[in-house]
mmCIF file of C-alpha atoms and ligand atoms in Angstrom:
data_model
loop_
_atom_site.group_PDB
_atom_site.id
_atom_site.type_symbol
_atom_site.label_atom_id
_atom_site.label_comp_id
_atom_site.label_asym_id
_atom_site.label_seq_id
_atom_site.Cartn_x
_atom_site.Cartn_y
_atom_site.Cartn_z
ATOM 1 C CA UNK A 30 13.866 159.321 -43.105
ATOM 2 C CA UNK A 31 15.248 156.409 -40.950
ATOM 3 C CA UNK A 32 17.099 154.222 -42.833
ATOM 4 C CA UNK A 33 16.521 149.901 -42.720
ATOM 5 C CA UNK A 34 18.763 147.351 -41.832
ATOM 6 C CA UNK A 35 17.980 143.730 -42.921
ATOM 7 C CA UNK A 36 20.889 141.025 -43.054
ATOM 8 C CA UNK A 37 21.902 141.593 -46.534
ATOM 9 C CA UNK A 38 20.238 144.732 -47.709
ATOM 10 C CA UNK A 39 20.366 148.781 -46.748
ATOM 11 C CA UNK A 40 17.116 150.560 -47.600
ATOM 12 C CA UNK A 41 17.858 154.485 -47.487
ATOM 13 C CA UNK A 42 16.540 157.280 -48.257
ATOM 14 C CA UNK A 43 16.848 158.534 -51.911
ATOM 15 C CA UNK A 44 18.960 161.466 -53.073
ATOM 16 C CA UNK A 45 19.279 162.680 -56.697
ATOM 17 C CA UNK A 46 22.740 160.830 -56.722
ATOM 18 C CA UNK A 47 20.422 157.764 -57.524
ATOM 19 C CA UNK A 48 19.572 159.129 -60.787
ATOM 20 C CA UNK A 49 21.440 157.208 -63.171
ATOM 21 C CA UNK A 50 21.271 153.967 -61.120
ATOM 22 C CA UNK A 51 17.495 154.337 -61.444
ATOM 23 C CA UNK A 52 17.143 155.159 -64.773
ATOM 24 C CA UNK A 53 19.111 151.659 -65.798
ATOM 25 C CA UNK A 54 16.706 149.492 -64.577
ATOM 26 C CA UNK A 55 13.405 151.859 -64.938
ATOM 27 C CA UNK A 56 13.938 151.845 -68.858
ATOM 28 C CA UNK A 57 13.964 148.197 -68.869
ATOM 29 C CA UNK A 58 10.659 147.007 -70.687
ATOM 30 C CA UNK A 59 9.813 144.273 -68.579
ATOM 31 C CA UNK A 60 10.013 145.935 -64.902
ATOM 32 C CA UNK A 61 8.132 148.976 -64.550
ATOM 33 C CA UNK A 62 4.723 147.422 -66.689
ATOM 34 C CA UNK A 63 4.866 144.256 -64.307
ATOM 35 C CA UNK A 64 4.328 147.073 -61.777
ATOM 36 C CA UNK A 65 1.824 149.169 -63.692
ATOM 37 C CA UNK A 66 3.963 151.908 -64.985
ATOM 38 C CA UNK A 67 5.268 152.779 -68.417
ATOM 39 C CA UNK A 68 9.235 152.084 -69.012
ATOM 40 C CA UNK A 69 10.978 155.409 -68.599
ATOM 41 C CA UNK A 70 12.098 156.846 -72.174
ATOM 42 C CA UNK A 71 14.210 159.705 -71.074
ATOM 43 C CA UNK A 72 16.563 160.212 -67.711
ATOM 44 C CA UNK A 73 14.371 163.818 -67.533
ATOM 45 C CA UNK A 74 10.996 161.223 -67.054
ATOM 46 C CA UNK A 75 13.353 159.350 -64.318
ATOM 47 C CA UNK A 76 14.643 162.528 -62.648
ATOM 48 C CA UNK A 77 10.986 163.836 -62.330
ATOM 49 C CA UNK A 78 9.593 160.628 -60.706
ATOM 50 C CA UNK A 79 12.713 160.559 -58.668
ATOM 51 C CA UNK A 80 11.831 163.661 -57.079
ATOM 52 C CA UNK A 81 9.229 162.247 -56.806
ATOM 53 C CA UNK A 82 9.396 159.802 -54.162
ATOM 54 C CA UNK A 83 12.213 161.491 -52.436
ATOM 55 C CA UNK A 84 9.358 163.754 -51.928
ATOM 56 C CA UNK A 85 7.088 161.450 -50.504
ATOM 57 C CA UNK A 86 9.601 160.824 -47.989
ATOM 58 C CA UNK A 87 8.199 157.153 -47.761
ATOM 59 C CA UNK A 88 10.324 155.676 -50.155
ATOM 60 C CA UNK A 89 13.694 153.771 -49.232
ATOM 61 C CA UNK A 90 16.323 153.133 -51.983
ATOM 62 C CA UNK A 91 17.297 149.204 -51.831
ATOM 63 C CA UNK A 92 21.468 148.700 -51.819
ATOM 64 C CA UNK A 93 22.649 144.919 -51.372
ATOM 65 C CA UNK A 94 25.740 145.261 -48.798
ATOM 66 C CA UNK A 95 28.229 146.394 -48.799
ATOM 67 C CA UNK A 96 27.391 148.530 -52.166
ATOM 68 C CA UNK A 97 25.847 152.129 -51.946
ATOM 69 C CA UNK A 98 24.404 152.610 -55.639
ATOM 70 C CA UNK A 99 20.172 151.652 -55.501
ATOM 71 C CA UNK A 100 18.963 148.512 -57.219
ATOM 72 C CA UNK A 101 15.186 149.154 -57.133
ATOM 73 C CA UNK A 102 12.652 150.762 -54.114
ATOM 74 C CA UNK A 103 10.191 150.340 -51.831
ATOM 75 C CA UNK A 104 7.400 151.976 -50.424
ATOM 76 C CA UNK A 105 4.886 152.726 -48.414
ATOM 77 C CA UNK A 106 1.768 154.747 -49.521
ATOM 78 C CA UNK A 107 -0.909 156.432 -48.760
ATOM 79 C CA UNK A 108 -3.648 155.598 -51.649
ATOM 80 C CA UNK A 109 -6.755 156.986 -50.935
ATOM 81 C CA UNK A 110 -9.004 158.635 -48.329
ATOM 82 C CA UNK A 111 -9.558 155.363 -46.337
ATOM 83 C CA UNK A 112 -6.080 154.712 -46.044
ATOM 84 C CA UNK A 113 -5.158 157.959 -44.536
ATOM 85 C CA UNK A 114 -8.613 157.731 -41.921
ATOM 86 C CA UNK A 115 -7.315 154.519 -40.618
ATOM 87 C CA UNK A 116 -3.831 154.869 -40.436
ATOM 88 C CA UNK A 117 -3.072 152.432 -43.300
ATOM 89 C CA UNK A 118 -0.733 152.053 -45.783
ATOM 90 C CA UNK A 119 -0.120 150.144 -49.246
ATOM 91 C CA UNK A 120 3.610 148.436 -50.003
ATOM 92 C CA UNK A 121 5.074 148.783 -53.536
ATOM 93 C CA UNK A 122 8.679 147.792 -54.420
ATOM 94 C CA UNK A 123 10.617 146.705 -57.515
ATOM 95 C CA UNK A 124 14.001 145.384 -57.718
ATOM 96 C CA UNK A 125 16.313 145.365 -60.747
ATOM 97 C CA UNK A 126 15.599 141.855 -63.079
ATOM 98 C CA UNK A 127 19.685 141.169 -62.429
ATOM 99 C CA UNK A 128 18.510 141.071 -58.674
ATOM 100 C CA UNK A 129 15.710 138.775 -58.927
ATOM 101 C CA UNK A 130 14.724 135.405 -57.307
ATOM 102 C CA UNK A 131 17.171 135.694 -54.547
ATOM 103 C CA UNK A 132 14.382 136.581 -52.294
ATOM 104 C CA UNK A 133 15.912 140.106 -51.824
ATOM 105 C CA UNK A 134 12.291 141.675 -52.156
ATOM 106 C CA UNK A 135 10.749 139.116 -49.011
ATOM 107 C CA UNK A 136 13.587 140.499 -47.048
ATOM 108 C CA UNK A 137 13.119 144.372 -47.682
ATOM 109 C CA UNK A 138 9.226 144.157 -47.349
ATOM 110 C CA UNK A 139 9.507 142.080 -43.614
ATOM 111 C CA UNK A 140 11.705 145.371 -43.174
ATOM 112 C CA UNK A 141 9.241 147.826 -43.985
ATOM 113 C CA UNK A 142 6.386 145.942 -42.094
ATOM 114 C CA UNK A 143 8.658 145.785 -39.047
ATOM 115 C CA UNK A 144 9.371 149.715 -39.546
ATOM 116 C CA UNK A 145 4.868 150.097 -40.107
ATOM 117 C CA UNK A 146 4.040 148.317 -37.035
ATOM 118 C CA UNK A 147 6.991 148.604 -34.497
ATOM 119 C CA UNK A 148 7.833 152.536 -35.529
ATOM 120 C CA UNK A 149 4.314 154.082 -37.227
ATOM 121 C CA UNK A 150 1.794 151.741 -35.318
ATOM 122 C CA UNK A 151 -0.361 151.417 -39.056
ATOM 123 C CA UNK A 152 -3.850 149.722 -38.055
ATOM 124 C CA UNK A 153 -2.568 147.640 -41.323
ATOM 125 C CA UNK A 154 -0.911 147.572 -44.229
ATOM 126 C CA UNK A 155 -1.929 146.612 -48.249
ATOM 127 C CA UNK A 156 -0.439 145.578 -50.815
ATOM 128 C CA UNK A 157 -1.553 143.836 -54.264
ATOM 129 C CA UNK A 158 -0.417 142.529 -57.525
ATOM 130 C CA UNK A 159 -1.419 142.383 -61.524
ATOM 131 C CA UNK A 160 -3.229 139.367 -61.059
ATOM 132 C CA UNK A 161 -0.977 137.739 -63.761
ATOM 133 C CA UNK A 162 2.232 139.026 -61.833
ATOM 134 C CA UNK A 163 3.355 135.674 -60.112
ATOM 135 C CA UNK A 164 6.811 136.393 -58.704
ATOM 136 C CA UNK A 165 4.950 139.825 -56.976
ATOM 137 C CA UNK A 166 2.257 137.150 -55.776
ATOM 138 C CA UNK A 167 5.138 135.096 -54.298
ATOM 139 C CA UNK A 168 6.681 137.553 -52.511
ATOM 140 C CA UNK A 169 3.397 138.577 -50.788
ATOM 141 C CA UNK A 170 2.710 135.568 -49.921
ATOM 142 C CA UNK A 171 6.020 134.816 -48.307
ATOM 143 C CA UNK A 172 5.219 137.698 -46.146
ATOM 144 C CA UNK A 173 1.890 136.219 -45.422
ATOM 145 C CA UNK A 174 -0.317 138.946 -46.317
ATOM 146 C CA UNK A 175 -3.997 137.758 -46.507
ATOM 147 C CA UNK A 176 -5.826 138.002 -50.177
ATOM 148 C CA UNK A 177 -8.611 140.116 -49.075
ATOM 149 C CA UNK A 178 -10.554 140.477 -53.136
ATOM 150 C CA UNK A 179 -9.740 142.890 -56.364
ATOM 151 C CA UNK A 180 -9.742 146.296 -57.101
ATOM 152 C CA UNK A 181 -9.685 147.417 -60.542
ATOM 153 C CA UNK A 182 -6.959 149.969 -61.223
ATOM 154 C CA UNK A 183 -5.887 152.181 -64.416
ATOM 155 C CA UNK A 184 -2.736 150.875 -66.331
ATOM 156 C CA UNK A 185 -0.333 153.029 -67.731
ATOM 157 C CA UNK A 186 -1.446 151.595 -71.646
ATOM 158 C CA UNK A 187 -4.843 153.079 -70.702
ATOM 159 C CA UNK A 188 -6.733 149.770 -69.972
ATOM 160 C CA UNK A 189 -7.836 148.965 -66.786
ATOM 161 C CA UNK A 190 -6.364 145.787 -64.418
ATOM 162 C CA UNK A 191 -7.612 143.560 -62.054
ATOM 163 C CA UNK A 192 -5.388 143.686 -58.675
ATOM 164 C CA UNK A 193 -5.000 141.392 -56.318
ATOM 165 C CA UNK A 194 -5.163 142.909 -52.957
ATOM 166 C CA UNK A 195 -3.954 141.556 -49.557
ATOM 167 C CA UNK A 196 -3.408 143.061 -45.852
ATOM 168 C CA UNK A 197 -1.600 142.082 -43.076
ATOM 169 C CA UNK A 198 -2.902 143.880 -40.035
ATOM 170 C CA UNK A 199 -1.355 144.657 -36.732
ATOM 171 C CA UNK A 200 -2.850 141.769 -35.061
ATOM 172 C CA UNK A 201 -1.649 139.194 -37.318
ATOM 173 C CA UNK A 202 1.752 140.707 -38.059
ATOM 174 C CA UNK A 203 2.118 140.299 -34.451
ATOM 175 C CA UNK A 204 1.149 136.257 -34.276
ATOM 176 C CA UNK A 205 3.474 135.735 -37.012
ATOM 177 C CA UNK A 206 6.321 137.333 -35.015
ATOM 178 C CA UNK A 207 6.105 136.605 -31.694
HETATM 179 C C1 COA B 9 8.163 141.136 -57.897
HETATM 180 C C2 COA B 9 9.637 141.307 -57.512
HETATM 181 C C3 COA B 9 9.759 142.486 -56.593
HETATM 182 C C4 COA B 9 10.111 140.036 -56.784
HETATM 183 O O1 COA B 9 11.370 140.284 -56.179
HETATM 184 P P1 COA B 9 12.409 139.102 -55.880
HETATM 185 O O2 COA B 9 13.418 139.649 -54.932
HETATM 186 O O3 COA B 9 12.871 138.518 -57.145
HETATM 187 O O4 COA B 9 11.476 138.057 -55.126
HETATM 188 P P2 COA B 9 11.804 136.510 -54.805
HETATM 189 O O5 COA B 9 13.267 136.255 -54.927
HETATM 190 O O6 COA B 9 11.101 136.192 -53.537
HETATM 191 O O7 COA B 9 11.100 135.753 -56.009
HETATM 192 C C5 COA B 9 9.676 135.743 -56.147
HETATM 193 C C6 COA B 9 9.274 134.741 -57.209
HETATM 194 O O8 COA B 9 9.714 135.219 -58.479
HETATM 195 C C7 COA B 9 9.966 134.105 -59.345
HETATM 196 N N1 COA B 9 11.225 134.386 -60.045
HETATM 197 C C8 COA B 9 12.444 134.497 -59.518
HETATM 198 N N2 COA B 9 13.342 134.818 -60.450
HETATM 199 C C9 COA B 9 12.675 134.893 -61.613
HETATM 200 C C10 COA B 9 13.048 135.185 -62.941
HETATM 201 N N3 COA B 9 14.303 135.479 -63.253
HETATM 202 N N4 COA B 9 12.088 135.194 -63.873
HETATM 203 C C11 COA B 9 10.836 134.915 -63.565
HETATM 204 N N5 COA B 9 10.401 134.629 -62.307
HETATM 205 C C12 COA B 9 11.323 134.630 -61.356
HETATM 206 C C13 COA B 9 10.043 132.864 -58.506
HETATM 207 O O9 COA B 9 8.951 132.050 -58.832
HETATM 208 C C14 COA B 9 9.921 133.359 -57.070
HETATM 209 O O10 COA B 9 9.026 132.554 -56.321
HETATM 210 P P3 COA B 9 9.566 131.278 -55.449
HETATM 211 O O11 COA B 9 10.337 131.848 -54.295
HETATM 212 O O12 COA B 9 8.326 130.581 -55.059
HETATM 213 O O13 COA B 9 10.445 130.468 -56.350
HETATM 214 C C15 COA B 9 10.516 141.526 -58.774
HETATM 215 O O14 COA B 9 10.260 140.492 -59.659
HETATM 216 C C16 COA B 9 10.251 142.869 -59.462
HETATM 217 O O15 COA B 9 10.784 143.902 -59.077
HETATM 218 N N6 COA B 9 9.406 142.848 -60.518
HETATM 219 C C17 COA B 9 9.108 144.089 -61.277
HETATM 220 C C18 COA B 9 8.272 145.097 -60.500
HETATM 221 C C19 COA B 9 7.098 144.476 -59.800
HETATM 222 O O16 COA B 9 6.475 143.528 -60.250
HETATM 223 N N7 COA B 9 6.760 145.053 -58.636
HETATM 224 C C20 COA B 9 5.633 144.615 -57.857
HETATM 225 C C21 COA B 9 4.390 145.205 -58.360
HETATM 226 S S1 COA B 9 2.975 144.530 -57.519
#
């Protein structure tokens, strides 16, 4: 997969290599629930999802220059049937909580968009956030996705959760950059 430049970051593809590196900050309790999934109890649980998305093929590893080792991921995926129809895809990322509120995520996701319009011509692409997720909110709103309503989505404790969903489509992804 083609790796992303951005003026501070790398995104990459994955490699087992990343294992540890992804394990540190996937075991963290407060990171992976924020994003829907259950902190990772065992580097066998980290190596499997790591596979994964190296699998997927859709899903850079995010280094801060001029380091090499991964401090969290992004993504883009294909969801459900409509999404694959209509050439669309849905953004997910997390970043290490050492990492956070230098606007490192803004930067990796105007990346990605720039790679889904310019490079795989998506009709659009999604993205949402745990309605009480704020700093995820932020950040998609920095990008200037549009709030477009709420799906209701399982969470990894077995309840369900209200998402916030957005989309920036071609059309406006182009206004904003031109
Ligand atoms: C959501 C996330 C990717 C944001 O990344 P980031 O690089 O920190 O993003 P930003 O620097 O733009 O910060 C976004 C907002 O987070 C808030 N924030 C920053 N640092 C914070 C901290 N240490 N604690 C709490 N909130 C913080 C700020 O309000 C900021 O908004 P502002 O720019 O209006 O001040 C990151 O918090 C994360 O990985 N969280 C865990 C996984 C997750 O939620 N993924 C998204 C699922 S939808």
């Amino acid at each position: 997969m083609k790796s992303l430049e951005t003026k501070r970051m790398i995104l990459r593809a994955l490699s087992l290599d990343d294992l540890e590196e992804f394990n540190r900050y996937a075991k963290k309790p407060h990171i992976g629930p924020m994003a829907g999934w259950a902190p990772h109890t065992s580097i066998e649980e980290s190596r499997a999802i790591l596979n994964m998305m190296i699998k997927e093929n859709e899903v850079w590893g995010i280094t801060i220059k001029p380091a090499k080792k991964i401090v969290g991921t992004i993504g883009l995926h294909v969801r459900n049937f409509d999404n694959a129809m209509l050439n669309q895809k849905e953004v997910g990322y997390v970043i290490d909580d050492v990492y956070w509120g230098q606007g490192y995520m803004v930067e990796a996701v105007n990346a990605v968009l720039n790679y889904a319009f310019n490079e795989l011509e998506l009709t659009k692409v999604l993205c949402g956030h745990a309605k009480n997720n704020l700093q995820s909110k932020r950040v998609i709103e920095k990008c200037g996705f549009i709030p477009t309503g709420t799906d209701v989505r399982d969470h990894f404790d077995g309840t369900k959760i209200d998402i916030q969903m957005y989309e920036m489509t071609y059309t406006h992804y182009k206004e904003l950059n031109q």
